[in-house]
Short mmCIF file of C-alpha atoms in Angstrom, two decimals:
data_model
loop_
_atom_site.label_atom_id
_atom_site.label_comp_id
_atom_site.label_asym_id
_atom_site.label_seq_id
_atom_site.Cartn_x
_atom_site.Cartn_y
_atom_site.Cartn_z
CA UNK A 91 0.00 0.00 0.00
CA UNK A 92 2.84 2.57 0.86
CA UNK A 93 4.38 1.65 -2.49
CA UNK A 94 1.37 2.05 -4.15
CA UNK A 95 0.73 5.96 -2.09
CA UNK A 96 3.26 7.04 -4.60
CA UNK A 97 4.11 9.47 -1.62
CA UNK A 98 7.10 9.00 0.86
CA UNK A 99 7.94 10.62 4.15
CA UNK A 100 9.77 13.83 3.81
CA UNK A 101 8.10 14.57 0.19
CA UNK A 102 6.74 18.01 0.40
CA UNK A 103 3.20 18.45 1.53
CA UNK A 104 0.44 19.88 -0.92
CA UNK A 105 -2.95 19.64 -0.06
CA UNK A 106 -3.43 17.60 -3.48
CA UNK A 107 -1.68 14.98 -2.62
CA UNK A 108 -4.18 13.62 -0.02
CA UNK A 109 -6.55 13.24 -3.23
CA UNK A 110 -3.76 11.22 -5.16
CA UNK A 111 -2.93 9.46 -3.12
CA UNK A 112 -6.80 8.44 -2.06
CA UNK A 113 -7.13 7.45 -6.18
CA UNK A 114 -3.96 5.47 -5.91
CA UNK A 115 -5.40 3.50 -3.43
CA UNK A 116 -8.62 3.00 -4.91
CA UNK A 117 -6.60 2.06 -8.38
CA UNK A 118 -4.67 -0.42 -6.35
CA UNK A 119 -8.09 -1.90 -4.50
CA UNK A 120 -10.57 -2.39 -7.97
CA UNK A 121 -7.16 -4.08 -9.63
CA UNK A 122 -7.52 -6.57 -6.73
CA UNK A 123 -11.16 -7.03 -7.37
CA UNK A 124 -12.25 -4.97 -4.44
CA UNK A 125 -14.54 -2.78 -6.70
CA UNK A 126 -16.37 -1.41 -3.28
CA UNK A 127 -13.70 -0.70 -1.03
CA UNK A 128 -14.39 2.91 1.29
CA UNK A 129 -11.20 4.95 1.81
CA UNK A 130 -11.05 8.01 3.97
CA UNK A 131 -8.55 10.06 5.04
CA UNK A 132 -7.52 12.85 7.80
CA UNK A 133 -4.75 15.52 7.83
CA UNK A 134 -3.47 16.45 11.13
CA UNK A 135 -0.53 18.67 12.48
CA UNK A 136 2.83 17.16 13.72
CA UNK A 137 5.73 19.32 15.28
CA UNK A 138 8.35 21.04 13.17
CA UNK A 139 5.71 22.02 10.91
CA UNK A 140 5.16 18.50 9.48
CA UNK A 141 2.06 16.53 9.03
CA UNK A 142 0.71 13.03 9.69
CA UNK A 143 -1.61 11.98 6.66
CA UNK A 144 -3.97 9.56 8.18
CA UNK A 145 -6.13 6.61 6.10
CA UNK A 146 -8.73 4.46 7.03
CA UNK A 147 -9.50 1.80 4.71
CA UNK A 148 -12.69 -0.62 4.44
CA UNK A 149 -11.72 -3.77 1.74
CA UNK A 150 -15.38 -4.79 1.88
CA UNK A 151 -15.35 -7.69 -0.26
CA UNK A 152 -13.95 -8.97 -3.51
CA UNK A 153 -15.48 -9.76 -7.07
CA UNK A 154 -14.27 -12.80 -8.54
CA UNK A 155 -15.67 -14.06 -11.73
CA UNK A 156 -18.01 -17.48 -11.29
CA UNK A 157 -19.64 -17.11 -14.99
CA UNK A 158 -19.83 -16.18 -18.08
CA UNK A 159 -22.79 -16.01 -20.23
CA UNK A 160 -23.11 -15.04 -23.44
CA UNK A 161 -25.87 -14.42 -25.78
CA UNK A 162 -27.04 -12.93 -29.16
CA UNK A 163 -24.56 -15.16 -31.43
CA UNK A 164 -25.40 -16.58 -34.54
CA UNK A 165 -21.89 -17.62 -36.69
CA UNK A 166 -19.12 -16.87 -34.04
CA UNK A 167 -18.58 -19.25 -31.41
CA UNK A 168 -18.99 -19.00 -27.65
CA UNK A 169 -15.59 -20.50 -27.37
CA UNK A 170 -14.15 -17.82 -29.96
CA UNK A 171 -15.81 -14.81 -27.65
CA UNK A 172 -14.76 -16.02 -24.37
CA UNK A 173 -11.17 -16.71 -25.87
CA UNK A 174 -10.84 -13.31 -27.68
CA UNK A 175 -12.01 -11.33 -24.51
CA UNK A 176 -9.14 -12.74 -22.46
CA UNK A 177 -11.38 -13.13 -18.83
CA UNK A 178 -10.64 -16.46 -17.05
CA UNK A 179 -13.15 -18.12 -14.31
CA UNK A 180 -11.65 -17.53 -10.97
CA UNK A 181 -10.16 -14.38 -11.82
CA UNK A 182 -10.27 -11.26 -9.88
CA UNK A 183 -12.92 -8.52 -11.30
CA UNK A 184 -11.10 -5.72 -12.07
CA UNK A 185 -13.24 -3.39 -13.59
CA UNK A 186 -11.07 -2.34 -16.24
CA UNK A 187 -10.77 -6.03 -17.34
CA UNK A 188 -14.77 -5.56 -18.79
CA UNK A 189 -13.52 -2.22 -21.03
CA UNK A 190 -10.56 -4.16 -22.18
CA UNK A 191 -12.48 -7.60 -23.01
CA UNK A 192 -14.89 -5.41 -25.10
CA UNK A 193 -12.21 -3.54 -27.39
CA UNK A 194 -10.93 -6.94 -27.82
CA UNK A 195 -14.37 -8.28 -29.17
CA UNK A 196 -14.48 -5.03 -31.12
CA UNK A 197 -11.22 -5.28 -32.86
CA UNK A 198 -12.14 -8.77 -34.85
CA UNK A 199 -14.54 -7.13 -36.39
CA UNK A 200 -17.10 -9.50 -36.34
CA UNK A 201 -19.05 -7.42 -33.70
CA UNK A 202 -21.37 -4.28 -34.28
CA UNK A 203 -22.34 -3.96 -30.61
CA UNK A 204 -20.68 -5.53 -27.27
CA UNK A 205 -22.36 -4.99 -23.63
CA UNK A 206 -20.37 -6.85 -20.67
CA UNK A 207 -22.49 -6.58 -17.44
CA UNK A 208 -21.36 -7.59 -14.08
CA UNK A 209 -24.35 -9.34 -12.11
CA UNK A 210 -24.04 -10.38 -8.51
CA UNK A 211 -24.62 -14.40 -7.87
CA UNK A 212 -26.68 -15.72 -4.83
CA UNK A 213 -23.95 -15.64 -2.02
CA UNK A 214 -24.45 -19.36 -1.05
CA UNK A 215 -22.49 -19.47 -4.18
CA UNK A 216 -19.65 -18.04 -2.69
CA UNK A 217 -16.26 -19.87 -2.34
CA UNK A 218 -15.75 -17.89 1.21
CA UNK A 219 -17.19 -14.95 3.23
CA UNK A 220 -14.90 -12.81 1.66
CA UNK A 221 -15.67 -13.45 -1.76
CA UNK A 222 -18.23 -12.40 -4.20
CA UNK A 223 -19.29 -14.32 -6.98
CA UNK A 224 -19.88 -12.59 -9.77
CA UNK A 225 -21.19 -13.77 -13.28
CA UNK A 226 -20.67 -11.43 -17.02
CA UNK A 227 -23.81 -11.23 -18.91
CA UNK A 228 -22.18 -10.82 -22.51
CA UNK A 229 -24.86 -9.80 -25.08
CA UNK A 230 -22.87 -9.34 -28.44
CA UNK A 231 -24.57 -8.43 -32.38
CA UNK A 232 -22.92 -9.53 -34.91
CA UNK A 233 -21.85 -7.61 -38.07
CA UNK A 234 -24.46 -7.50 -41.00
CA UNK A 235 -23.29 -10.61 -42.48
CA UNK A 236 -23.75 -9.13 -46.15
CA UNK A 237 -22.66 -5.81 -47.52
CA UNK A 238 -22.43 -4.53 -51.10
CA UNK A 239 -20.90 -1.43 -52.01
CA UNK A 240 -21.00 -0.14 -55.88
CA UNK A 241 -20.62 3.31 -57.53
CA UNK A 242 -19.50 4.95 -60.79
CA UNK A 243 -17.71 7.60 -62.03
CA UNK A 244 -15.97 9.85 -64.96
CA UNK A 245 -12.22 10.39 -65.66
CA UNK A 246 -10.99 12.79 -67.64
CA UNK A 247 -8.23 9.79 -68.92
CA UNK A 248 -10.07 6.87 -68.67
CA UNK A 249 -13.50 8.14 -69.56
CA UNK A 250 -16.47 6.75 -67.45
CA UNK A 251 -16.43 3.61 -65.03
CA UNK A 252 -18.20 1.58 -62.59
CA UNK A 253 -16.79 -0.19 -59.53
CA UNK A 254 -18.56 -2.78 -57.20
CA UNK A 255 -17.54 -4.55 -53.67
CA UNK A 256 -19.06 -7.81 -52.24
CA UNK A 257 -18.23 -9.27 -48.84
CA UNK A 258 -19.48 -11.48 -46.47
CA UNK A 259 -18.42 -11.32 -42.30
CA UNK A 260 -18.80 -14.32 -41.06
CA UNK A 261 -19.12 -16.74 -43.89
CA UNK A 262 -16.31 -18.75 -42.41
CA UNK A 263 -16.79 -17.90 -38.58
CA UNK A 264 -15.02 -15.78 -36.22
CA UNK A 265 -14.83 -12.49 -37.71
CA UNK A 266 -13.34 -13.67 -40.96
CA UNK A 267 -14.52 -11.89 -44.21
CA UNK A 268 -14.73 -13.39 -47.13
CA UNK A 269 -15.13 -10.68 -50.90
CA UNK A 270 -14.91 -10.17 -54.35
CA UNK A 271 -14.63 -6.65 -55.86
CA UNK A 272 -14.29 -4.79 -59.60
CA UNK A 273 -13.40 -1.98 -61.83
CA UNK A 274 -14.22 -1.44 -64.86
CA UNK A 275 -13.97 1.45 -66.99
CA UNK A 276 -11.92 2.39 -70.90
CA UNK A 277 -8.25 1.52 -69.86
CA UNK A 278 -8.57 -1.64 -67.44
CA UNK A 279 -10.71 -4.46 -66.09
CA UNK A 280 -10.17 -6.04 -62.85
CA UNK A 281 -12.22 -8.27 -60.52
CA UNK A 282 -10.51 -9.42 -57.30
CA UNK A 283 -11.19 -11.52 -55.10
CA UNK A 284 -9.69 -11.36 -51.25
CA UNK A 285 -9.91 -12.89 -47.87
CA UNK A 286 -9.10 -11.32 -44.68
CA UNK A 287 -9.14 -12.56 -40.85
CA UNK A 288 -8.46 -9.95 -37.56
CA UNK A 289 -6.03 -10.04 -35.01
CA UNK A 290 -6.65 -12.42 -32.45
CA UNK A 291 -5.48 -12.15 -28.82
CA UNK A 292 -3.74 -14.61 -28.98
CA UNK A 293 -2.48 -14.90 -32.57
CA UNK A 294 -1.85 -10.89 -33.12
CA UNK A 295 -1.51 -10.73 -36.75
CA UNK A 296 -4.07 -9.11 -38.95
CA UNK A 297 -4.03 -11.52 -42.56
CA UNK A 298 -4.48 -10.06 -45.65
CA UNK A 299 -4.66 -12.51 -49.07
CA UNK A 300 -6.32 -11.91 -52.49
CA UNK A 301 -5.80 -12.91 -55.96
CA UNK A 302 -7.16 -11.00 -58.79
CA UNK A 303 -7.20 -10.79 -62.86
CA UNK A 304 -6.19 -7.70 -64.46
CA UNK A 305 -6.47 -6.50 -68.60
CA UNK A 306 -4.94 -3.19 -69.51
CA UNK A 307 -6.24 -1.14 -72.49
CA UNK A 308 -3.15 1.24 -73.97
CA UNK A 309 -2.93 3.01 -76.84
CA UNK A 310 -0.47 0.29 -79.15
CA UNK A 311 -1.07 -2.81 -76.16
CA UNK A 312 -2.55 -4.83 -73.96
CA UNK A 313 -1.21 -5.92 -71.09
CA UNK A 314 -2.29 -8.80 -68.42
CA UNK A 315 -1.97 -9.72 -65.16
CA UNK A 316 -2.61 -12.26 -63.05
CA UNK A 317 -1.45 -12.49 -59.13
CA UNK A 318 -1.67 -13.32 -55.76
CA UNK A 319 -0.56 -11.67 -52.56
CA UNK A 320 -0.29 -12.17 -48.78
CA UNK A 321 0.27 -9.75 -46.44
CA UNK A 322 0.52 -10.05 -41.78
CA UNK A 323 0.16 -6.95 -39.79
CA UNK A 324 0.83 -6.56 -35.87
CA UNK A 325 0.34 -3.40 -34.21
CA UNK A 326 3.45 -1.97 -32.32
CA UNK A 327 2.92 -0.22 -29.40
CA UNK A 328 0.30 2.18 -29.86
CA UNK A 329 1.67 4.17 -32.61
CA UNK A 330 2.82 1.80 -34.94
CA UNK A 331 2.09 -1.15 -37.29
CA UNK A 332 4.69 -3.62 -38.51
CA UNK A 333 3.60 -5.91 -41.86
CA UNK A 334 5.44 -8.15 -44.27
CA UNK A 335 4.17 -9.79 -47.31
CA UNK A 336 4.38 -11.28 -50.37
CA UNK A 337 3.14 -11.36 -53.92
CA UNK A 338 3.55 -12.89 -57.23
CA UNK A 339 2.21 -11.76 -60.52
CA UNK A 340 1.96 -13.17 -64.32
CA UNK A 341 2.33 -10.50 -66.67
CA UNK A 342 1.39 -10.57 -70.56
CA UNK A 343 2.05 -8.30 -73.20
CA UNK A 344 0.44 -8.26 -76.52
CA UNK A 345 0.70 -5.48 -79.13
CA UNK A 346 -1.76 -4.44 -81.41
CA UNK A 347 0.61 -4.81 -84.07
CA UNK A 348 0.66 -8.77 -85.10
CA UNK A 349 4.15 -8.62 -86.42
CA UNK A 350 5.48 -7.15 -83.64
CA UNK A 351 7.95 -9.31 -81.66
CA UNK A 352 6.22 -8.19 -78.27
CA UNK A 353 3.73 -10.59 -78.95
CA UNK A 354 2.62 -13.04 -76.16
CA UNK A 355 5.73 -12.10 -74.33
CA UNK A 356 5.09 -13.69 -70.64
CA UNK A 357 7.13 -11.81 -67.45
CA UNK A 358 6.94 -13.03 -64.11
CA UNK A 359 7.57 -10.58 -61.18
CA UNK A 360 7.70 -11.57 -57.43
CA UNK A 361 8.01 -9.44 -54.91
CA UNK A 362 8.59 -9.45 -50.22
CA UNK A 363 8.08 -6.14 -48.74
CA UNK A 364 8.09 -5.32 -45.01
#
């Protein structure tokens, strides 16, 4: 507790510090599951124009997680959620533990809305006098599973075109999503198709694959292409993402000209990148 005061003897006294130190303590209590502990302090003069900073402190008692329930699935599995929010029965309640288990449902993706309640279980459930048993109501919605996204527009260069996205969250489970998408318009065609899956807490690397087919319109060619590419992400830190990847590509040109000797000529270009 003295450690966690922040404050030492001799440290010069502002009357701020008795509130610090007061959230310290309550930081240091709801980390050990004592979410309703009562702290209260008292000031009082000492000689040489010191003074004694007095605390009282009331534990009460201490939230431990029984349960977990969770409802309002339909593709992602109860296993999945309770794995991805990182909350262990027998555990300690630390508040904080709830906001954190949420972001973590939030950042597969496969989630439009995540409520974690705490809920108090009968005590003659509890392991000791001390304790209390506590169960997390987890009511999740899923993403809409299907989402299509199309447009068109006008360039200037490559006159007018049209463009179209198709995916599906949650065709193969667990956040995953599963699209095809293409452009059209006077100087290329391309439909691709890609597949992506979220971090996972305890895989944290974002995946990233797609394959697509590609024909070029130029003024004296044409030019295709056919790839593939992979690509892993991990955040660093808070500030910064790491990735690596990889990609291979089948190139073609053909001129317009039949006699030319650019004809059907094949090129092959791979490529890492971090």
């Amino acid at each position: 507790l003295l450690k966690a005061a922040g404050v030492a003897t001799e440290d010069v006294f502002h009357p701020a510090i008795v509130g610090e130190m007061v959230a310290r303590f309550e930081d240091f209590y709801r980390s050990k599951g004592y979410n309703r502990s009562v702290i209260t302090d008292a000031v009082q003069p000492a000689a040489d124009h010191r003074v004694d900073l007095m605390f009282h402190i009331t534990e009460n008692i201490q939230d431990i997680v029984e349960e977990i329930q969770i409802s309002g699935q339909d593709r992602a599995s109860a296993r999945f959620i309770e794995r991805q929010m990182g909350v262990e029965i027998g555990q300690v309640l630390d508040l904080s533990i709830v906001s954190r288990a949420r972001k973590q449902l939030f950042d597969t993706g496969a989630f439009s809305s995540v409520e974690i309640e705490p809920v108090e279980i009968e005590q003659s459930k509890a392991s000791s006098g001390t304790e209390r048993p506590m169960r997390l109501n987890v009511r999740v919605r899923e993403t809409v599973p299907h989402r299509l996204n199309y447009g068109a527009f006008f360039d200037t260069d490559r006159g007018p075109g049209a463009n179209a996205d198709y995916r599906n969250h949650n065709l193969l489970r667990n956040g995953r999503v599963l699209g095809v998408s293409g452009r059209f318009d006077g100087n290329r065609r391309e439909v691709r198709g890609y597949f992506s899956q979220p971090a996972r807490r305890w895989f944290p690397l974002r995946t990233y694959a797609s394959t697509f087919v590609a024909r070029e319109f130029r003024p004296s060619i044409e030019f295709d292409e056919v790839g593939f590419n992979i690509e892993q992400q991990a955040e660093l830190r808070d500030t910064l993402i790491g990735s690596y990847g990889f990609s291979i590509a089948r190139n073609q040109i053909r001129e317009k000209d039949l006699d030319s000797e650019l004809t059907d000529l094949p090129l092959n270009v791979g490529a890492l990148n971090t």
